[in-house]
């Protein structure tokens, strides 16, 4: 789950990191009177996307009376006029620094990233320190300091090392896959203040956290979903709609990625990506097919590809359930079925027998996923 900036900053504050004073202002509301005493102001739209500064969704001003004008400038650039705004005291930034902790997927550990030039153009910044974080030992400021030597003057490097050393522990406790602070502001009087927060929490760890936390982020995430994506979630699996011409039905993410690539290699594009919720594959074949049928009703969708791969669930039962489902309402576009089954799954019916059974009733079925995709490509005129 991606946290909105205001929720991300609340998380940082809970862990004792400095963030600017701020207050959420919802549509139609006015800022609270006490804000008038702040030295200056920044107002920021609370969206789940970054790059807001460049899109004019972050505005600075001197007097609270300018709030209305700032809001008027931001609103036209928003899809949803009810997007909450975060009003903060302006921090006098002497220097913008980039710091992040993220999961390094290939090394299977956390890594710390620090760049001496943060802010909106961080991608263009050349220098970056990457520090691997050991899983079994605490990260010490000394280790980080050693890696920062060339990028910062030594007094600042020491202060940043102490700051950054706290972040991996926060990421672990909060089950974060990303904790990015950009800019981390260094003020003229030497304070480090997190002026922005981009935080992503691993959804598989949701059960460890308060379900009522981060209500704004949850609401924004639901708003950003399509109707079918929301329906899929209530049916028990995850759907991401993509721009494509083939409705793709798969279960695990690995298989889904492989099929998306294969489809792409054959001149088509998948219009859907499916994954399991909570890591465990619930039995949701007919629910997934139902979503595929809805997708296939769209004129731009030319075919449905259903790849099923069974390890231990019975293939024979899967095929009977599929045939029963197909006997219902007809599909709006041609269906191509791929079948793979391990020993346990194939006890009563092998993948080859399943293909025969399906072909006998006119369903295009394959044991080889490449043959499956090639057949679909021929059918939609891409081969
Ligand atoms: P993003 O563009 O979505 O990452 O939004 P940010 O929250 O990072 O804001 C964009 C830019 O506005 C930052 O990179 C800063 O340069 C600037 N900014 C944000 N907050 C403050 C602040 O309190 N004071 C000052 N001077 N600049 C700020
Ligand atoms: Mn930022």
XYZ file of C-alpha atoms and ligand atoms in Angstrom:
412
model
C 0.000 0.000 0.000
C 1.332 3.390 -1.002
C 0.837 5.999 1.708
C -0.238 9.519 0.942
C 2.328 12.087 2.068
C 0.281 13.104 5.119
C 0.023 9.487 6.306
C 3.687 8.875 5.555
C 4.679 11.879 7.612
C 2.446 10.743 10.473
C 4.366 7.451 10.416
C 7.714 9.268 10.463
C 6.557 11.474 13.338
C 5.520 8.396 15.335
C 9.107 7.227 15.031
C 10.494 10.510 16.249
C 11.659 11.999 12.950
C 11.102 15.716 12.392
C 8.452 16.743 9.870
C 7.023 20.239 9.269
C 3.958 21.309 11.228
C 0.952 20.684 9.031
C -2.784 20.253 8.822
C -5.082 18.609 6.297
C -7.578 20.907 4.641
C -10.478 19.146 2.946
C -12.579 20.584 0.122
C -14.688 23.489 1.360
C -12.719 23.856 4.607
C -10.567 26.798 5.651
C -7.197 26.494 7.339
C -7.260 26.626 11.169
C -6.498 29.979 12.829
C -3.381 28.775 14.616
C -1.657 28.296 11.243
C -1.553 32.087 10.857
C 1.431 32.154 13.224
C 3.573 29.936 10.973
C 6.481 31.668 9.249
C 5.393 30.794 5.707
C 3.326 28.184 3.907
C 3.413 25.307 1.476
C 0.235 23.626 0.282
C 0.412 20.209 -1.339
C -2.222 18.040 -3.002
C -2.473 14.604 -1.378
C -2.333 12.198 -4.308
C -0.666 8.832 -4.491
C 1.519 9.886 -7.429
C 4.816 11.731 -7.088
C 6.142 14.546 -9.236
C 3.572 16.939 -7.816
C 5.987 19.855 -7.706
C 6.458 19.754 -11.465
C 2.703 19.489 -12.030
C 1.990 22.635 -10.021
C 0.429 20.686 -7.161
C 2.827 22.126 -4.572
C 2.532 25.880 -3.933
C 4.420 28.115 -1.547
C 3.190 31.462 -0.218
C 3.982 33.954 2.525
C 0.679 34.839 4.165
C -2.202 32.565 5.109
C -4.580 34.911 3.275
C -3.073 33.567 0.032
C -4.321 30.048 0.756
C -7.453 30.473 -1.353
C -5.456 31.617 -4.365
C -3.067 28.681 -4.005
C -5.988 26.272 -3.836
C -7.545 27.894 -6.906
C -4.298 27.292 -8.817
C -4.078 23.642 -7.742
C -7.689 22.563 -8.302
C -7.749 22.636 -12.145
C -4.787 20.241 -12.242
C -6.604 17.666 -10.087
C -8.837 14.907 -11.404
C -10.858 14.972 -8.217
C -11.773 18.348 -6.744
C -12.225 16.682 -3.355
C -8.543 15.735 -3.094
C -7.392 16.818 0.377
C -4.640 19.427 0.633
C -1.830 19.365 3.154
C -1.052 22.834 4.458
C 2.363 23.024 6.072
C 4.678 25.592 7.513
C 7.345 26.356 4.933
C 10.706 24.988 5.922
C 13.655 27.265 5.077
C 15.623 24.744 3.027
C 19.358 25.382 2.797
C 20.005 22.119 1.051
C 17.884 19.255 -0.318
C 19.086 15.698 0.339
C 17.677 12.404 -0.890
C 17.498 9.439 1.475
C 15.656 6.144 1.064
C 15.493 2.612 2.362
C 14.114 0.021 0.021
C 13.944 -3.709 -0.445
C 16.701 -4.797 -2.789
C 14.795 -7.678 -4.370
C 17.732 -9.390 -6.054
C 19.987 -9.288 -2.980
C 17.019 -10.131 -0.706
C 17.813 -7.441 1.815
C 17.279 -3.795 2.582
C 19.486 -1.120 1.114
C 19.972 2.488 2.038
C 20.304 5.140 -0.661
C 21.645 8.633 -0.056
C 22.227 11.392 -2.598
C 23.702 14.820 -1.910
C 21.274 16.577 -4.257
C 17.635 15.801 -3.584
C 14.499 17.557 -4.704
C 12.532 17.465 -7.895
C 15.410 16.623 -10.204
C 16.863 13.810 -8.169
C 16.793 11.436 -11.158
C 19.317 13.664 -12.890
C 21.631 13.796 -9.884
C 24.785 11.843 -10.561
C 26.041 10.835 -7.159
C 24.403 8.200 -5.030
C 25.602 6.106 -2.105
C 24.145 2.579 -1.949
C 24.636 0.836 1.368
C 23.611 -2.792 1.867
C 21.865 -3.411 5.175
C 22.592 -6.711 6.902
C 19.523 -8.550 8.166
C 21.193 -9.994 11.255
C 23.073 -7.007 12.670
C 22.030 -3.449 13.456
C 23.167 -0.786 11.022
C 25.554 1.563 12.781
C 26.149 5.235 11.970
C 29.850 4.342 11.565
C 29.132 1.986 8.663
C 27.003 4.591 6.935
C 29.485 7.383 7.653
C 32.218 5.403 5.913
C 30.084 5.154 2.760
C 29.184 8.865 2.802
C 32.683 10.224 3.090
C 33.054 11.387 -0.505
C 29.576 12.847 -0.887
C 29.247 15.172 2.121
C 31.482 17.266 4.330
C 32.326 15.215 7.381
C 30.164 17.036 9.953
C 27.084 16.704 7.736
C 28.022 13.108 6.855
C 28.111 12.274 10.562
C 24.721 13.841 11.197
C 23.186 12.108 8.159
C 24.705 8.794 9.182
C 22.993 9.014 12.582
C 19.721 9.961 10.890
C 19.873 7.277 8.212
C 20.876 4.547 10.677
C 17.385 4.773 12.209
C 15.548 4.176 8.944
C 16.112 0.423 8.335
C 14.688 -0.340 11.769
C 11.595 1.732 11.010
C 11.209 -0.026 7.654
C 11.355 -3.430 9.381
C 8.971 -2.555 12.196
C 6.471 -1.060 9.783
C 6.900 -3.702 7.033
C 7.854 -1.106 4.448
C 9.179 -1.988 1.021
C 10.076 1.677 0.455
C 10.697 4.601 2.769
C 11.857 7.570 0.713
C 12.401 11.075 2.022
C 12.921 13.584 -0.781
C 13.667 16.250 0.001
C 15.184 15.728 3.397
C 15.754 19.388 4.190
C 18.880 20.628 5.855
C 17.988 23.990 7.375
C 20.340 26.912 7.876
C 20.419 26.157 11.606
C 21.423 22.559 10.929
C 18.166 20.658 11.412
C 17.130 17.698 9.261
C 13.424 17.838 8.410
C 11.516 15.409 6.178
C 9.694 17.689 3.711
C 8.196 14.832 1.699
C 7.588 11.140 2.356
C 6.996 8.370 -0.144
C 6.225 5.220 1.779
C 5.017 1.830 0.586
C 3.935 -0.866 2.989
C 3.924 -4.542 2.037
C 0.261 -5.515 1.823
C 1.077 -9.093 2.796
C 1.860 -7.692 6.267
C -1.440 -5.817 6.655
C -2.622 -8.232 9.321
C 0.143 -7.002 11.621
C -1.091 -3.425 11.546
C -4.124 -1.442 12.612
C -6.681 -1.706 9.790
C -7.977 1.783 10.661
C -4.593 3.400 10.146
C -3.967 5.541 7.072
C -7.610 6.059 6.134
C -6.778 8.719 3.551
C -4.284 6.487 1.758
C -6.804 3.659 1.671
C -9.483 5.917 0.272
C -7.145 7.279 -2.399
C -6.099 3.748 -3.379
C -9.707 2.653 -3.813
C -10.476 5.793 -5.858
C -7.552 5.059 -8.146
C -8.904 1.584 -8.983
C -11.120 0.803 -11.954
C -14.571 -0.674 -11.414
C -13.399 -4.136 -12.484
C -10.338 -3.909 -10.225
C -12.610 -3.172 -7.283
C -14.928 -6.012 -8.237
C -11.982 -8.418 -8.497
C -10.892 -7.495 -4.999
C -14.318 -8.323 -3.598
C -14.245 -11.604 -5.566
C -11.004 -12.562 -3.807
C -8.123 -11.757 -6.149
C -6.159 -8.815 -7.410
C -6.584 -7.356 -10.890
C -4.580 -4.667 -12.628
C -6.081 -3.444 -15.880
C -3.510 -2.576 -18.505
C -3.767 -1.150 -21.971
C -4.082 -4.187 -24.235
C -6.089 -6.375 -26.590
C -6.069 -9.761 -24.831
C -7.919 -10.566 -21.606
C -5.402 -12.663 -19.678
C -6.482 -15.005 -16.896
C -3.744 -16.380 -14.643
C -3.257 -16.877 -10.911
C 0.194 -16.227 -9.383
C 2.211 -13.142 -10.295
C 5.139 -15.104 -11.770
C 2.952 -16.955 -14.224
C 1.133 -13.731 -15.031
C 4.392 -11.934 -15.866
C 5.577 -14.795 -18.049
C 2.315 -14.819 -19.979
C 2.340 -11.030 -20.388
C 5.825 -11.285 -21.895
C 4.853 -14.137 -24.198
C 1.791 -12.241 -25.364
C 3.946 -9.162 -25.956
C 6.476 -11.237 -27.906
C 3.681 -12.248 -30.270
C 2.481 -8.786 -31.221
C -0.375 -8.532 -28.734
C -0.757 -6.876 -25.353
C -2.375 -8.222 -22.216
C -5.258 -6.104 -20.950
C -5.184 -7.636 -17.483
C -2.782 -8.877 -14.872
C -4.069 -11.053 -12.057
C -2.504 -12.023 -8.769
C -3.561 -13.759 -5.604
C -4.608 -11.840 -2.553
C -2.722 -12.506 0.681
C -0.169 -14.690 -1.103
C -2.363 -17.774 -1.015
C -4.219 -18.755 -4.178
C -7.861 -19.005 -3.239
C -10.000 -21.047 -5.616
C -11.217 -18.225 -7.837
C -11.196 -19.624 -11.382
C -14.794 -18.831 -12.210
C -14.511 -15.385 -10.614
C -11.450 -14.642 -12.757
C -13.224 -15.879 -15.873
C -16.188 -13.690 -15.009
C -13.919 -10.635 -15.011
C -12.344 -11.817 -18.286
C -15.797 -12.070 -19.830
C -16.538 -8.476 -18.792
C -13.235 -7.328 -20.311
C -13.843 -9.310 -23.500
C -17.140 -7.530 -24.031
C -15.124 -4.417 -24.910
C -14.567 -3.890 -28.636
C -10.769 -3.495 -28.313
C -10.356 -6.899 -26.665
C -9.846 -9.579 -29.313
C -9.326 -12.797 -27.346
C -9.196 -14.410 -23.909
C -6.129 -16.393 -22.851
C -6.535 -18.571 -19.772
C -3.394 -20.306 -18.553
C -3.949 -22.648 -15.637
C -1.092 -24.310 -13.794
C -1.950 -26.783 -11.060
C 0.437 -28.279 -8.550
C -1.813 -30.253 -6.233
C -5.432 -29.306 -6.901
C -7.161 -31.827 -9.137
C -6.955 -31.017 -12.849
C -9.947 -33.258 -13.549
C -12.089 -31.154 -11.222
C -10.727 -27.939 -12.699
C -11.683 -29.065 -16.218
C -15.182 -30.093 -15.154
C -15.656 -26.734 -13.437
C -14.406 -24.950 -16.561
C -16.745 -26.899 -18.845
C -19.664 -26.211 -16.524
C -18.857 -22.506 -16.578
C -18.484 -22.449 -20.367
C -21.906 -24.092 -20.706
C -23.408 -20.900 -19.278
C -23.493 -17.568 -21.054
C -21.438 -17.637 -24.306
C -18.142 -15.725 -24.395
C -17.967 -12.575 -26.497
C -14.472 -13.404 -27.883
C -12.530 -16.592 -28.662
C -11.014 -18.419 -25.698
C -7.586 -20.098 -25.633
C -6.770 -22.381 -22.719
C -3.305 -23.485 -21.608
C -2.883 -26.356 -19.162
C 0.035 -27.445 -17.020
C -0.241 -29.883 -14.133
C 2.141 -31.494 -11.677
C 1.969 -35.179 -10.700
C -0.442 -34.702 -7.831
C -2.793 -32.562 -9.905
C -2.742 -34.974 -12.861
C -3.591 -38.162 -10.931
C -7.091 -38.494 -12.398
C -6.499 -36.653 -15.669
C -3.263 -35.694 -17.400
C -2.728 -32.332 -19.081
C -2.874 -34.102 -22.473
C -6.188 -35.736 -21.585
C -7.518 -32.391 -20.419
C -6.574 -30.823 -23.757
C -8.378 -33.634 -25.607
C -11.431 -33.252 -23.417
C -11.604 -29.513 -24.130
C -10.898 -29.856 -27.848
C -13.685 -32.446 -28.085
C -16.157 -29.694 -27.203
C -14.532 -27.104 -29.456
C -12.312 -25.234 -26.958
C -8.806 -24.346 -28.246
C -6.530 -25.923 -25.646
C -2.773 -26.466 -25.380
C -0.157 -27.866 -23.045
C 2.559 -25.621 -24.498
C 2.108 -21.943 -23.557
C 4.007 -20.822 -26.673
C 1.669 -22.818 -28.924
C -1.230 -21.321 -26.978
C -0.103 -17.745 -27.550
C 0.756 -18.395 -31.210
C -2.753 -19.755 -31.802
C -4.278 -16.665 -30.189
C -2.019 -14.401 -32.289
C -3.166 -16.159 -35.471
C -6.791 -15.762 -34.440
C -6.457 -12.019 -33.911
C -4.411 -11.570 -37.091
C -1.045 -10.818 -35.457
C 0.899 -13.824 -36.696
P 6.801 15.845 -5.153
O 7.155 16.730 -6.312
O 5.507 15.120 -5.377
O 7.903 14.935 -4.757
O 6.494 16.836 -3.917
P 7.441 17.423 -2.772
O 6.721 17.331 -1.502
O 8.800 16.818 -2.794
O 7.535 18.969 -3.160
C 8.169 19.407 -4.345
C 9.251 20.397 -4.023
O 8.728 21.500 -3.312
C 10.354 19.854 -3.131
O 11.304 19.119 -3.850
C 10.916 21.109 -2.516
O 11.883 21.676 -3.371
C 9.707 22.034 -2.439
N 9.199 22.050 -1.061
C 8.380 21.165 -0.461
N 8.164 21.514 0.827
C 8.889 22.629 1.041
C 9.106 23.499 2.174
O 8.592 23.317 3.260
N 9.930 24.555 1.996
C 10.521 24.831 0.807
N 11.334 25.879 0.710
N 10.344 24.063 -0.268
C 9.539 22.985 -0.161
Mn 9.295 14.778 -3.219
